[in-house]
mmCIF file of C-alpha atoms in Angstrom:
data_model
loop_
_atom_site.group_PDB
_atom_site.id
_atom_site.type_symbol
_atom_site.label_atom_id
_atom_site.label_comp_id
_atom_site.label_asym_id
_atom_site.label_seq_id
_atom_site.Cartn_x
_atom_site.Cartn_y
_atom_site.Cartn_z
ATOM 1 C CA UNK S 1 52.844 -12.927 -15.935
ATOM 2 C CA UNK S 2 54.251 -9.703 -16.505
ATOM 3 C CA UNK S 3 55.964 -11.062 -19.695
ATOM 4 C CA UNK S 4 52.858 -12.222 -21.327
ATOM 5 C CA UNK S 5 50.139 -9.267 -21.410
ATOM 6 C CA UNK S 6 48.184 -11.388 -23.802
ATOM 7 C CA UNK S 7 47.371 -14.305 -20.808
ATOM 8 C CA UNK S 8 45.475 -11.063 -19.261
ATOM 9 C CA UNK S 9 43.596 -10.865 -22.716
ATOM 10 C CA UNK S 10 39.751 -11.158 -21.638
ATOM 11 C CA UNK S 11 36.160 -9.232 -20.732
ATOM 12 C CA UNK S 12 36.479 -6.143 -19.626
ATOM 13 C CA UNK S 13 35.171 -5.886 -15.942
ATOM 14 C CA UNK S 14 32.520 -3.504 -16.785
ATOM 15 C CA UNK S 15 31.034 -5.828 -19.591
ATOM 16 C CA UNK S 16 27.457 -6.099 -19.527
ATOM 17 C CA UNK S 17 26.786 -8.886 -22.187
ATOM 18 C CA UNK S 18 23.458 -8.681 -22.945
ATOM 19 C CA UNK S 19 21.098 -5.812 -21.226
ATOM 20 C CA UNK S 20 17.677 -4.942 -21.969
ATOM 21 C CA UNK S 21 15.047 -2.161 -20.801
ATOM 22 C CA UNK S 22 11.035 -2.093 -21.840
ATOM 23 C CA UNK S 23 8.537 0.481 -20.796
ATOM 24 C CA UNK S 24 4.899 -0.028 -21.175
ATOM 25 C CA UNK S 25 1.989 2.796 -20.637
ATOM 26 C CA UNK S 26 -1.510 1.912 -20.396
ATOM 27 C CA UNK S 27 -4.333 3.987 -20.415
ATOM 28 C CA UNK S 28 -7.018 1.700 -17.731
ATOM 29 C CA UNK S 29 -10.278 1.818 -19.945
ATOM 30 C CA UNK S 30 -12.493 2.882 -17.170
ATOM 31 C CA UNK S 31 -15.198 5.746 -17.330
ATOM 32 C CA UNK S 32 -16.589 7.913 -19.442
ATOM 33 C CA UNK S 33 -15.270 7.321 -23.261
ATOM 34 C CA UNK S 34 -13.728 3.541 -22.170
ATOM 35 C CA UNK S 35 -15.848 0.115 -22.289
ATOM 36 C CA UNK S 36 -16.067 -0.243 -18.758
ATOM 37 C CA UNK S 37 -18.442 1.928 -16.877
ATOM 38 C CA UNK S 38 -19.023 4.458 -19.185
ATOM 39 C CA UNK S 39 -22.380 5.703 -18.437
ATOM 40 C CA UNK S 40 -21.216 6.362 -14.637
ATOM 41 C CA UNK S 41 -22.365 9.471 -13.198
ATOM 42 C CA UNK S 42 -19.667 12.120 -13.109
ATOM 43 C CA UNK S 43 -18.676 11.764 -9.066
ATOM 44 C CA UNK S 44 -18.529 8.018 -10.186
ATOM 45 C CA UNK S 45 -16.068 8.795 -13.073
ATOM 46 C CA UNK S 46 -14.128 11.242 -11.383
ATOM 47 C CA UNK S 47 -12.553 8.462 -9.287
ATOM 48 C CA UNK S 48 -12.508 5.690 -11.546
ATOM 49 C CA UNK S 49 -11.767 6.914 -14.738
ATOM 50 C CA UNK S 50 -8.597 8.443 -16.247
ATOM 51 C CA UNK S 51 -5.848 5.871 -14.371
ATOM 52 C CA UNK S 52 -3.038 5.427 -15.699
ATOM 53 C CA UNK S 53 -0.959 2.225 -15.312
ATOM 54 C CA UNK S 54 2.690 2.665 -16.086
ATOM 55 C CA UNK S 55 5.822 0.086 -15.642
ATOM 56 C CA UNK S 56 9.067 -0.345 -16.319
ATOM 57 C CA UNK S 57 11.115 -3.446 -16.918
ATOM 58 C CA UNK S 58 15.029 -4.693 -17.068
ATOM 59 C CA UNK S 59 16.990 -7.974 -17.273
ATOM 60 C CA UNK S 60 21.147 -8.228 -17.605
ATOM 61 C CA UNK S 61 23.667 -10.297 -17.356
ATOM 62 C CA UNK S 62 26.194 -10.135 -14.480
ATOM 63 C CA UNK S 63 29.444 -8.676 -14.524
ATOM 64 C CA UNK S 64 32.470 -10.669 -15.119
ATOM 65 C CA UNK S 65 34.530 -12.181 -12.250
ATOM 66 C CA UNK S 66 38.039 -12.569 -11.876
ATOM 67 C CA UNK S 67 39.261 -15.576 -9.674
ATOM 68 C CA UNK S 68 42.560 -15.016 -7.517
ATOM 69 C CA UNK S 69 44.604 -16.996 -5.308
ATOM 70 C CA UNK S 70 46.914 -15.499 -2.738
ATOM 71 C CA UNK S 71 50.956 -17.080 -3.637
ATOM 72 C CA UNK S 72 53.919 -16.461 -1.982
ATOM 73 C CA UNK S 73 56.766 -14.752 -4.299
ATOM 74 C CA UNK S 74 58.798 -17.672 -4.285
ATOM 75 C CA UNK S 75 56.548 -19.907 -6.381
ATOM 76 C CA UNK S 76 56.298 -17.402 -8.899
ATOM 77 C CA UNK S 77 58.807 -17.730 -11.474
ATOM 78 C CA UNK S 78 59.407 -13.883 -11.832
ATOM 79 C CA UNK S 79 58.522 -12.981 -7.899
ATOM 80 C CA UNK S 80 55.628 -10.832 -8.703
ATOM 81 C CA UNK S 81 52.776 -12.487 -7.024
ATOM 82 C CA UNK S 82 49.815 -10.208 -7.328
ATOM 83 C CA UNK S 83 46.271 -10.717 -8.975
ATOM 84 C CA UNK S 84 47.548 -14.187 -9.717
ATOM 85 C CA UNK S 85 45.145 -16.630 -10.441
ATOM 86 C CA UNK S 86 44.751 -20.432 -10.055
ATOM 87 C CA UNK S 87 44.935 -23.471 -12.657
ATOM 88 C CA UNK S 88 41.454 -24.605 -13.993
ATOM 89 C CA UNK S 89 40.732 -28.572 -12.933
ATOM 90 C CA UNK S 90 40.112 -30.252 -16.848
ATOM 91 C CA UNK S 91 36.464 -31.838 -16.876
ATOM 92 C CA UNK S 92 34.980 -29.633 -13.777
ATOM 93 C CA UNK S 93 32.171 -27.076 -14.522
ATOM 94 C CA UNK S 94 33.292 -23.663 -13.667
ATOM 95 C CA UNK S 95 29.466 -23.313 -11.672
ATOM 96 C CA UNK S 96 27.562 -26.014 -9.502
ATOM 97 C CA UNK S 97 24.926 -27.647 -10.876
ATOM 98 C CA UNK S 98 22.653 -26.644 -8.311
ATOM 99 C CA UNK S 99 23.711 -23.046 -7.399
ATOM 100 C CA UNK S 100 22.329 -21.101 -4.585
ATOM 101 C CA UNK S 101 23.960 -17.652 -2.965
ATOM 102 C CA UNK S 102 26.077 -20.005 -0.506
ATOM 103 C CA UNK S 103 27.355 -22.053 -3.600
ATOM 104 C CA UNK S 104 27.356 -19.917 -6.832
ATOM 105 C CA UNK S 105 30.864 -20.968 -8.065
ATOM 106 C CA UNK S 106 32.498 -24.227 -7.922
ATOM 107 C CA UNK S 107 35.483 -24.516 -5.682
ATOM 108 C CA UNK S 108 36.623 -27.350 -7.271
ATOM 109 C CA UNK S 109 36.933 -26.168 -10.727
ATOM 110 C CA UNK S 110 39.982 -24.689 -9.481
ATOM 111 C CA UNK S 111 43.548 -25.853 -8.010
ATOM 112 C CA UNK S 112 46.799 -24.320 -7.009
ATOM 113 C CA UNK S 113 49.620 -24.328 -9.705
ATOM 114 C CA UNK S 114 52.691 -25.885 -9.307
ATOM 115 C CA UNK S 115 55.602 -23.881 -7.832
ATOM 116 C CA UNK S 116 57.657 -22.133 -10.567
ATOM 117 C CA UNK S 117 54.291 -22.095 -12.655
ATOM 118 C CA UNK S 118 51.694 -19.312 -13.444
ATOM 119 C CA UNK S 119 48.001 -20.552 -13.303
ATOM 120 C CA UNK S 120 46.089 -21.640 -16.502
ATOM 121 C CA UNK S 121 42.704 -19.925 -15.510
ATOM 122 C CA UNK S 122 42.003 -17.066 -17.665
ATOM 123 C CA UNK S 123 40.695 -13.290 -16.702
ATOM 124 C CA UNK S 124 37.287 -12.478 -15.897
ATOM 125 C CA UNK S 125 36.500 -16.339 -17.283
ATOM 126 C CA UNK S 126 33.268 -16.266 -14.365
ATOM 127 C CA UNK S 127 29.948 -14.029 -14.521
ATOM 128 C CA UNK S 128 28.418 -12.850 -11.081
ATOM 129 C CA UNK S 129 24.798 -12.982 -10.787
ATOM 130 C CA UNK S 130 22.292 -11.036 -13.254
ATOM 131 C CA UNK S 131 19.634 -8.770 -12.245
ATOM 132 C CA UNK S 132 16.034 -8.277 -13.116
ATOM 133 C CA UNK S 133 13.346 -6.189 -11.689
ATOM 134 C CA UNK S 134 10.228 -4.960 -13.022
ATOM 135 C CA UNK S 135 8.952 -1.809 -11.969
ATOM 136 C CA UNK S 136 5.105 -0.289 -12.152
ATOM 137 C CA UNK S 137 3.052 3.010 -11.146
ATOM 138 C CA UNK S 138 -0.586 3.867 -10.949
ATOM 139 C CA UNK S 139 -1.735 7.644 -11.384
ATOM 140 C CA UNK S 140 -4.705 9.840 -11.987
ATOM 141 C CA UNK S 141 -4.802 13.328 -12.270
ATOM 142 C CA UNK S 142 -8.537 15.068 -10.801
ATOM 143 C CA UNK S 143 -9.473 18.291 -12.061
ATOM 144 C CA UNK S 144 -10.493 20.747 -9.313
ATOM 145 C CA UNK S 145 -11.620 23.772 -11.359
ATOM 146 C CA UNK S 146 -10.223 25.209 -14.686
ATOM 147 C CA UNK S 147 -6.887 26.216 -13.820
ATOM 148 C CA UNK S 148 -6.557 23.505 -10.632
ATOM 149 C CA UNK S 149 -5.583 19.924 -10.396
ATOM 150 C CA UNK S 150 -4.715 17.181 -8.253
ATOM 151 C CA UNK S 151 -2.501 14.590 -9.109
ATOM 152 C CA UNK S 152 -1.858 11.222 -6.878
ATOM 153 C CA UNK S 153 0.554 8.930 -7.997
ATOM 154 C CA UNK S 154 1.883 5.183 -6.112
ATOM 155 C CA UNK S 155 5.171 3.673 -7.549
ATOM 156 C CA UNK S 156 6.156 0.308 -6.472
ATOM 157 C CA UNK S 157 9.938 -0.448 -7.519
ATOM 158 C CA UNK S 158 11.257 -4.393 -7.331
ATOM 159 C CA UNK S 159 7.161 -5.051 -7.653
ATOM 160 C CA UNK S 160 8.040 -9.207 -7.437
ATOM 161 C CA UNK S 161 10.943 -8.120 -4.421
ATOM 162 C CA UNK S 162 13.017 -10.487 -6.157
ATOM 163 C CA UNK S 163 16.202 -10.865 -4.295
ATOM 164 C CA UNK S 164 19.060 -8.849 -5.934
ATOM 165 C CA UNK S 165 21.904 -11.063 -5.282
ATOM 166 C CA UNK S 166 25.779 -9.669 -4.893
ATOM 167 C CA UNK S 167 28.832 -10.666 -5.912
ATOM 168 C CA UNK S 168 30.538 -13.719 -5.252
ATOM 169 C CA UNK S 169 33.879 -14.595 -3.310
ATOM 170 C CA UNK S 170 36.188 -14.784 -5.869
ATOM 171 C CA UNK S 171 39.360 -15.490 -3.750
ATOM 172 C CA UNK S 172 39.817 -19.285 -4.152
ATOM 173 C CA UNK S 173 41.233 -21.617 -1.615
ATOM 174 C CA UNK S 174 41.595 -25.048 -1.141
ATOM 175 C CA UNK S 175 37.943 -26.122 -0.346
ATOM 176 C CA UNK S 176 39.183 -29.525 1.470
ATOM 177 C CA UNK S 177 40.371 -27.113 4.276
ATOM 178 C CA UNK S 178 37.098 -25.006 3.953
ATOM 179 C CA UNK S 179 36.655 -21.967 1.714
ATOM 180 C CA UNK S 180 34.188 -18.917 1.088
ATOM 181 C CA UNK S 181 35.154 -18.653 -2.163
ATOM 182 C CA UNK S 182 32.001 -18.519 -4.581
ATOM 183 C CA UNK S 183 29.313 -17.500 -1.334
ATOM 184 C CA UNK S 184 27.676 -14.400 -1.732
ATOM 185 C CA UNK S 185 27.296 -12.527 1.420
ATOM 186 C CA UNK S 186 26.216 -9.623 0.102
ATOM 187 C CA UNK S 187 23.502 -7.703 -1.813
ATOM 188 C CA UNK S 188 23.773 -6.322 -5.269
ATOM 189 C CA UNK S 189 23.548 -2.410 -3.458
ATOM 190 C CA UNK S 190 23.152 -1.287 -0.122
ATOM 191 C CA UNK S 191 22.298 2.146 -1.226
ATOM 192 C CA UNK S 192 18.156 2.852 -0.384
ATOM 193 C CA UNK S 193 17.297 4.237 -3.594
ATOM 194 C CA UNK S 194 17.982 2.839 -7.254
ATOM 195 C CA UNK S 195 18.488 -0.670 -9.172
ATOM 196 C CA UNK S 196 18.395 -3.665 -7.187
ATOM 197 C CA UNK S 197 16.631 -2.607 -3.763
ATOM 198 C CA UNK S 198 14.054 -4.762 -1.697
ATOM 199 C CA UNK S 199 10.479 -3.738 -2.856
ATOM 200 C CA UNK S 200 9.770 -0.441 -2.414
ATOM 201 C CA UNK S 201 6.605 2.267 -2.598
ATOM 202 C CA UNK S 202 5.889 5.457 -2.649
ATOM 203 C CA UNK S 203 2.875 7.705 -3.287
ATOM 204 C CA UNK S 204 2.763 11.093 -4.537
ATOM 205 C CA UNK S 205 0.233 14.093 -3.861
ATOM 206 C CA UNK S 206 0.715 16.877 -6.009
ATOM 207 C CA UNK S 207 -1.079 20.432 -6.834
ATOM 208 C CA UNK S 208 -1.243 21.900 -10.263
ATOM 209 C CA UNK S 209 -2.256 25.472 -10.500
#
């Protein structure tokens, strides 16, 4: 409703509600100096002692989702029909109570408003699916000589390969006639590197000199 900016009043679409990061290093206490195997011979300690056991961790809240429906000009009262959204059904959960990637929104929660009317539901009133990952490395550096070194390294990123879920349809239809509004089909990226990939793992060989 062009006339009433206010009705738009609502999350921003970049609002990450609540977001949080934790790093952890850990020294392994193996070999010489540590409680476990500490009187090793020196070979012995050269490969078990001095790991290093790294991770990273992060959890946040999806983004907000706005819910559309397409309308012809004519049922608007002003003609402008875009971004328009539908009424909310009093008494019906905005999410199913079982949700799943093929059901994450309730299509019933939603109806079309009458002709002449704008829709009740408010902007960005939904949250897509959050995100969590945890992310760990293992690395040791060996001393070849004085001035020499090498250093091996494995990361594993999505260590649990916890399924990183897209967004939802959020273009409603009448689900008595069969909708795909609320399915995800898609994953949160399809990019190979960064936040929200399948497991991954690489290792890491490197010469200090």
């Amino acid at each position: 409703n062009a006339n009433c900016r206010s009705c738009d009043r609502g999350n921003s679409d970049f609002d990450v509600r609540h977001n949080l990061t934790t790093s952890v290093i850990w020294m392994v206490p193996v070999g010489k100096g540590h409680q476990l195997l500490s009187a090793t011979p020196a070979w012995v300690n050269t490969l078990v002692g001095g790991w290093q056991l790294s991770g990273i961790g992060l959890a946040r809240t999806g983004l907000p989702l706005n819910v559309t429906i397409s309308r012809s000009a004519s049922a608007l009262p002003d003609g402008i029909n875009s971004s328009q959204r539908p009424n909310v059904v009093p008494g019906q959960s905005l999410y199913p109570a079982n949700q799943s990637p093929t059901l994450f929104l309730n299509p019933y929660a939603f109806t079309t408003p009458a002709n002449g009317t704008w829709g009740n539901a408010g902007r960005n009133i939904l949250r897509a699916p959050g995100i969590w990952q945890a992310d760990t490395s293992l690395e040791k550096r060996f001393p070849v000589s004085e001035r020499v070194a090498v250093s091996f390294r494995a990361d594993v990123f999505n260590l649990f390969n916890r399924a990183q879920l897209g967004n939802p349809s959020v273009k409603w239809t009448d689900p008595t006639k069969g909708t795909t509004f609320g399915q995800i089909t898609t994953p949160y990226t399809t990019s190979a590197l960064g936040t929200g990939t399948p497991r991954q793992m690489q290792f890491m060989l490197r010469v200090s000199f």
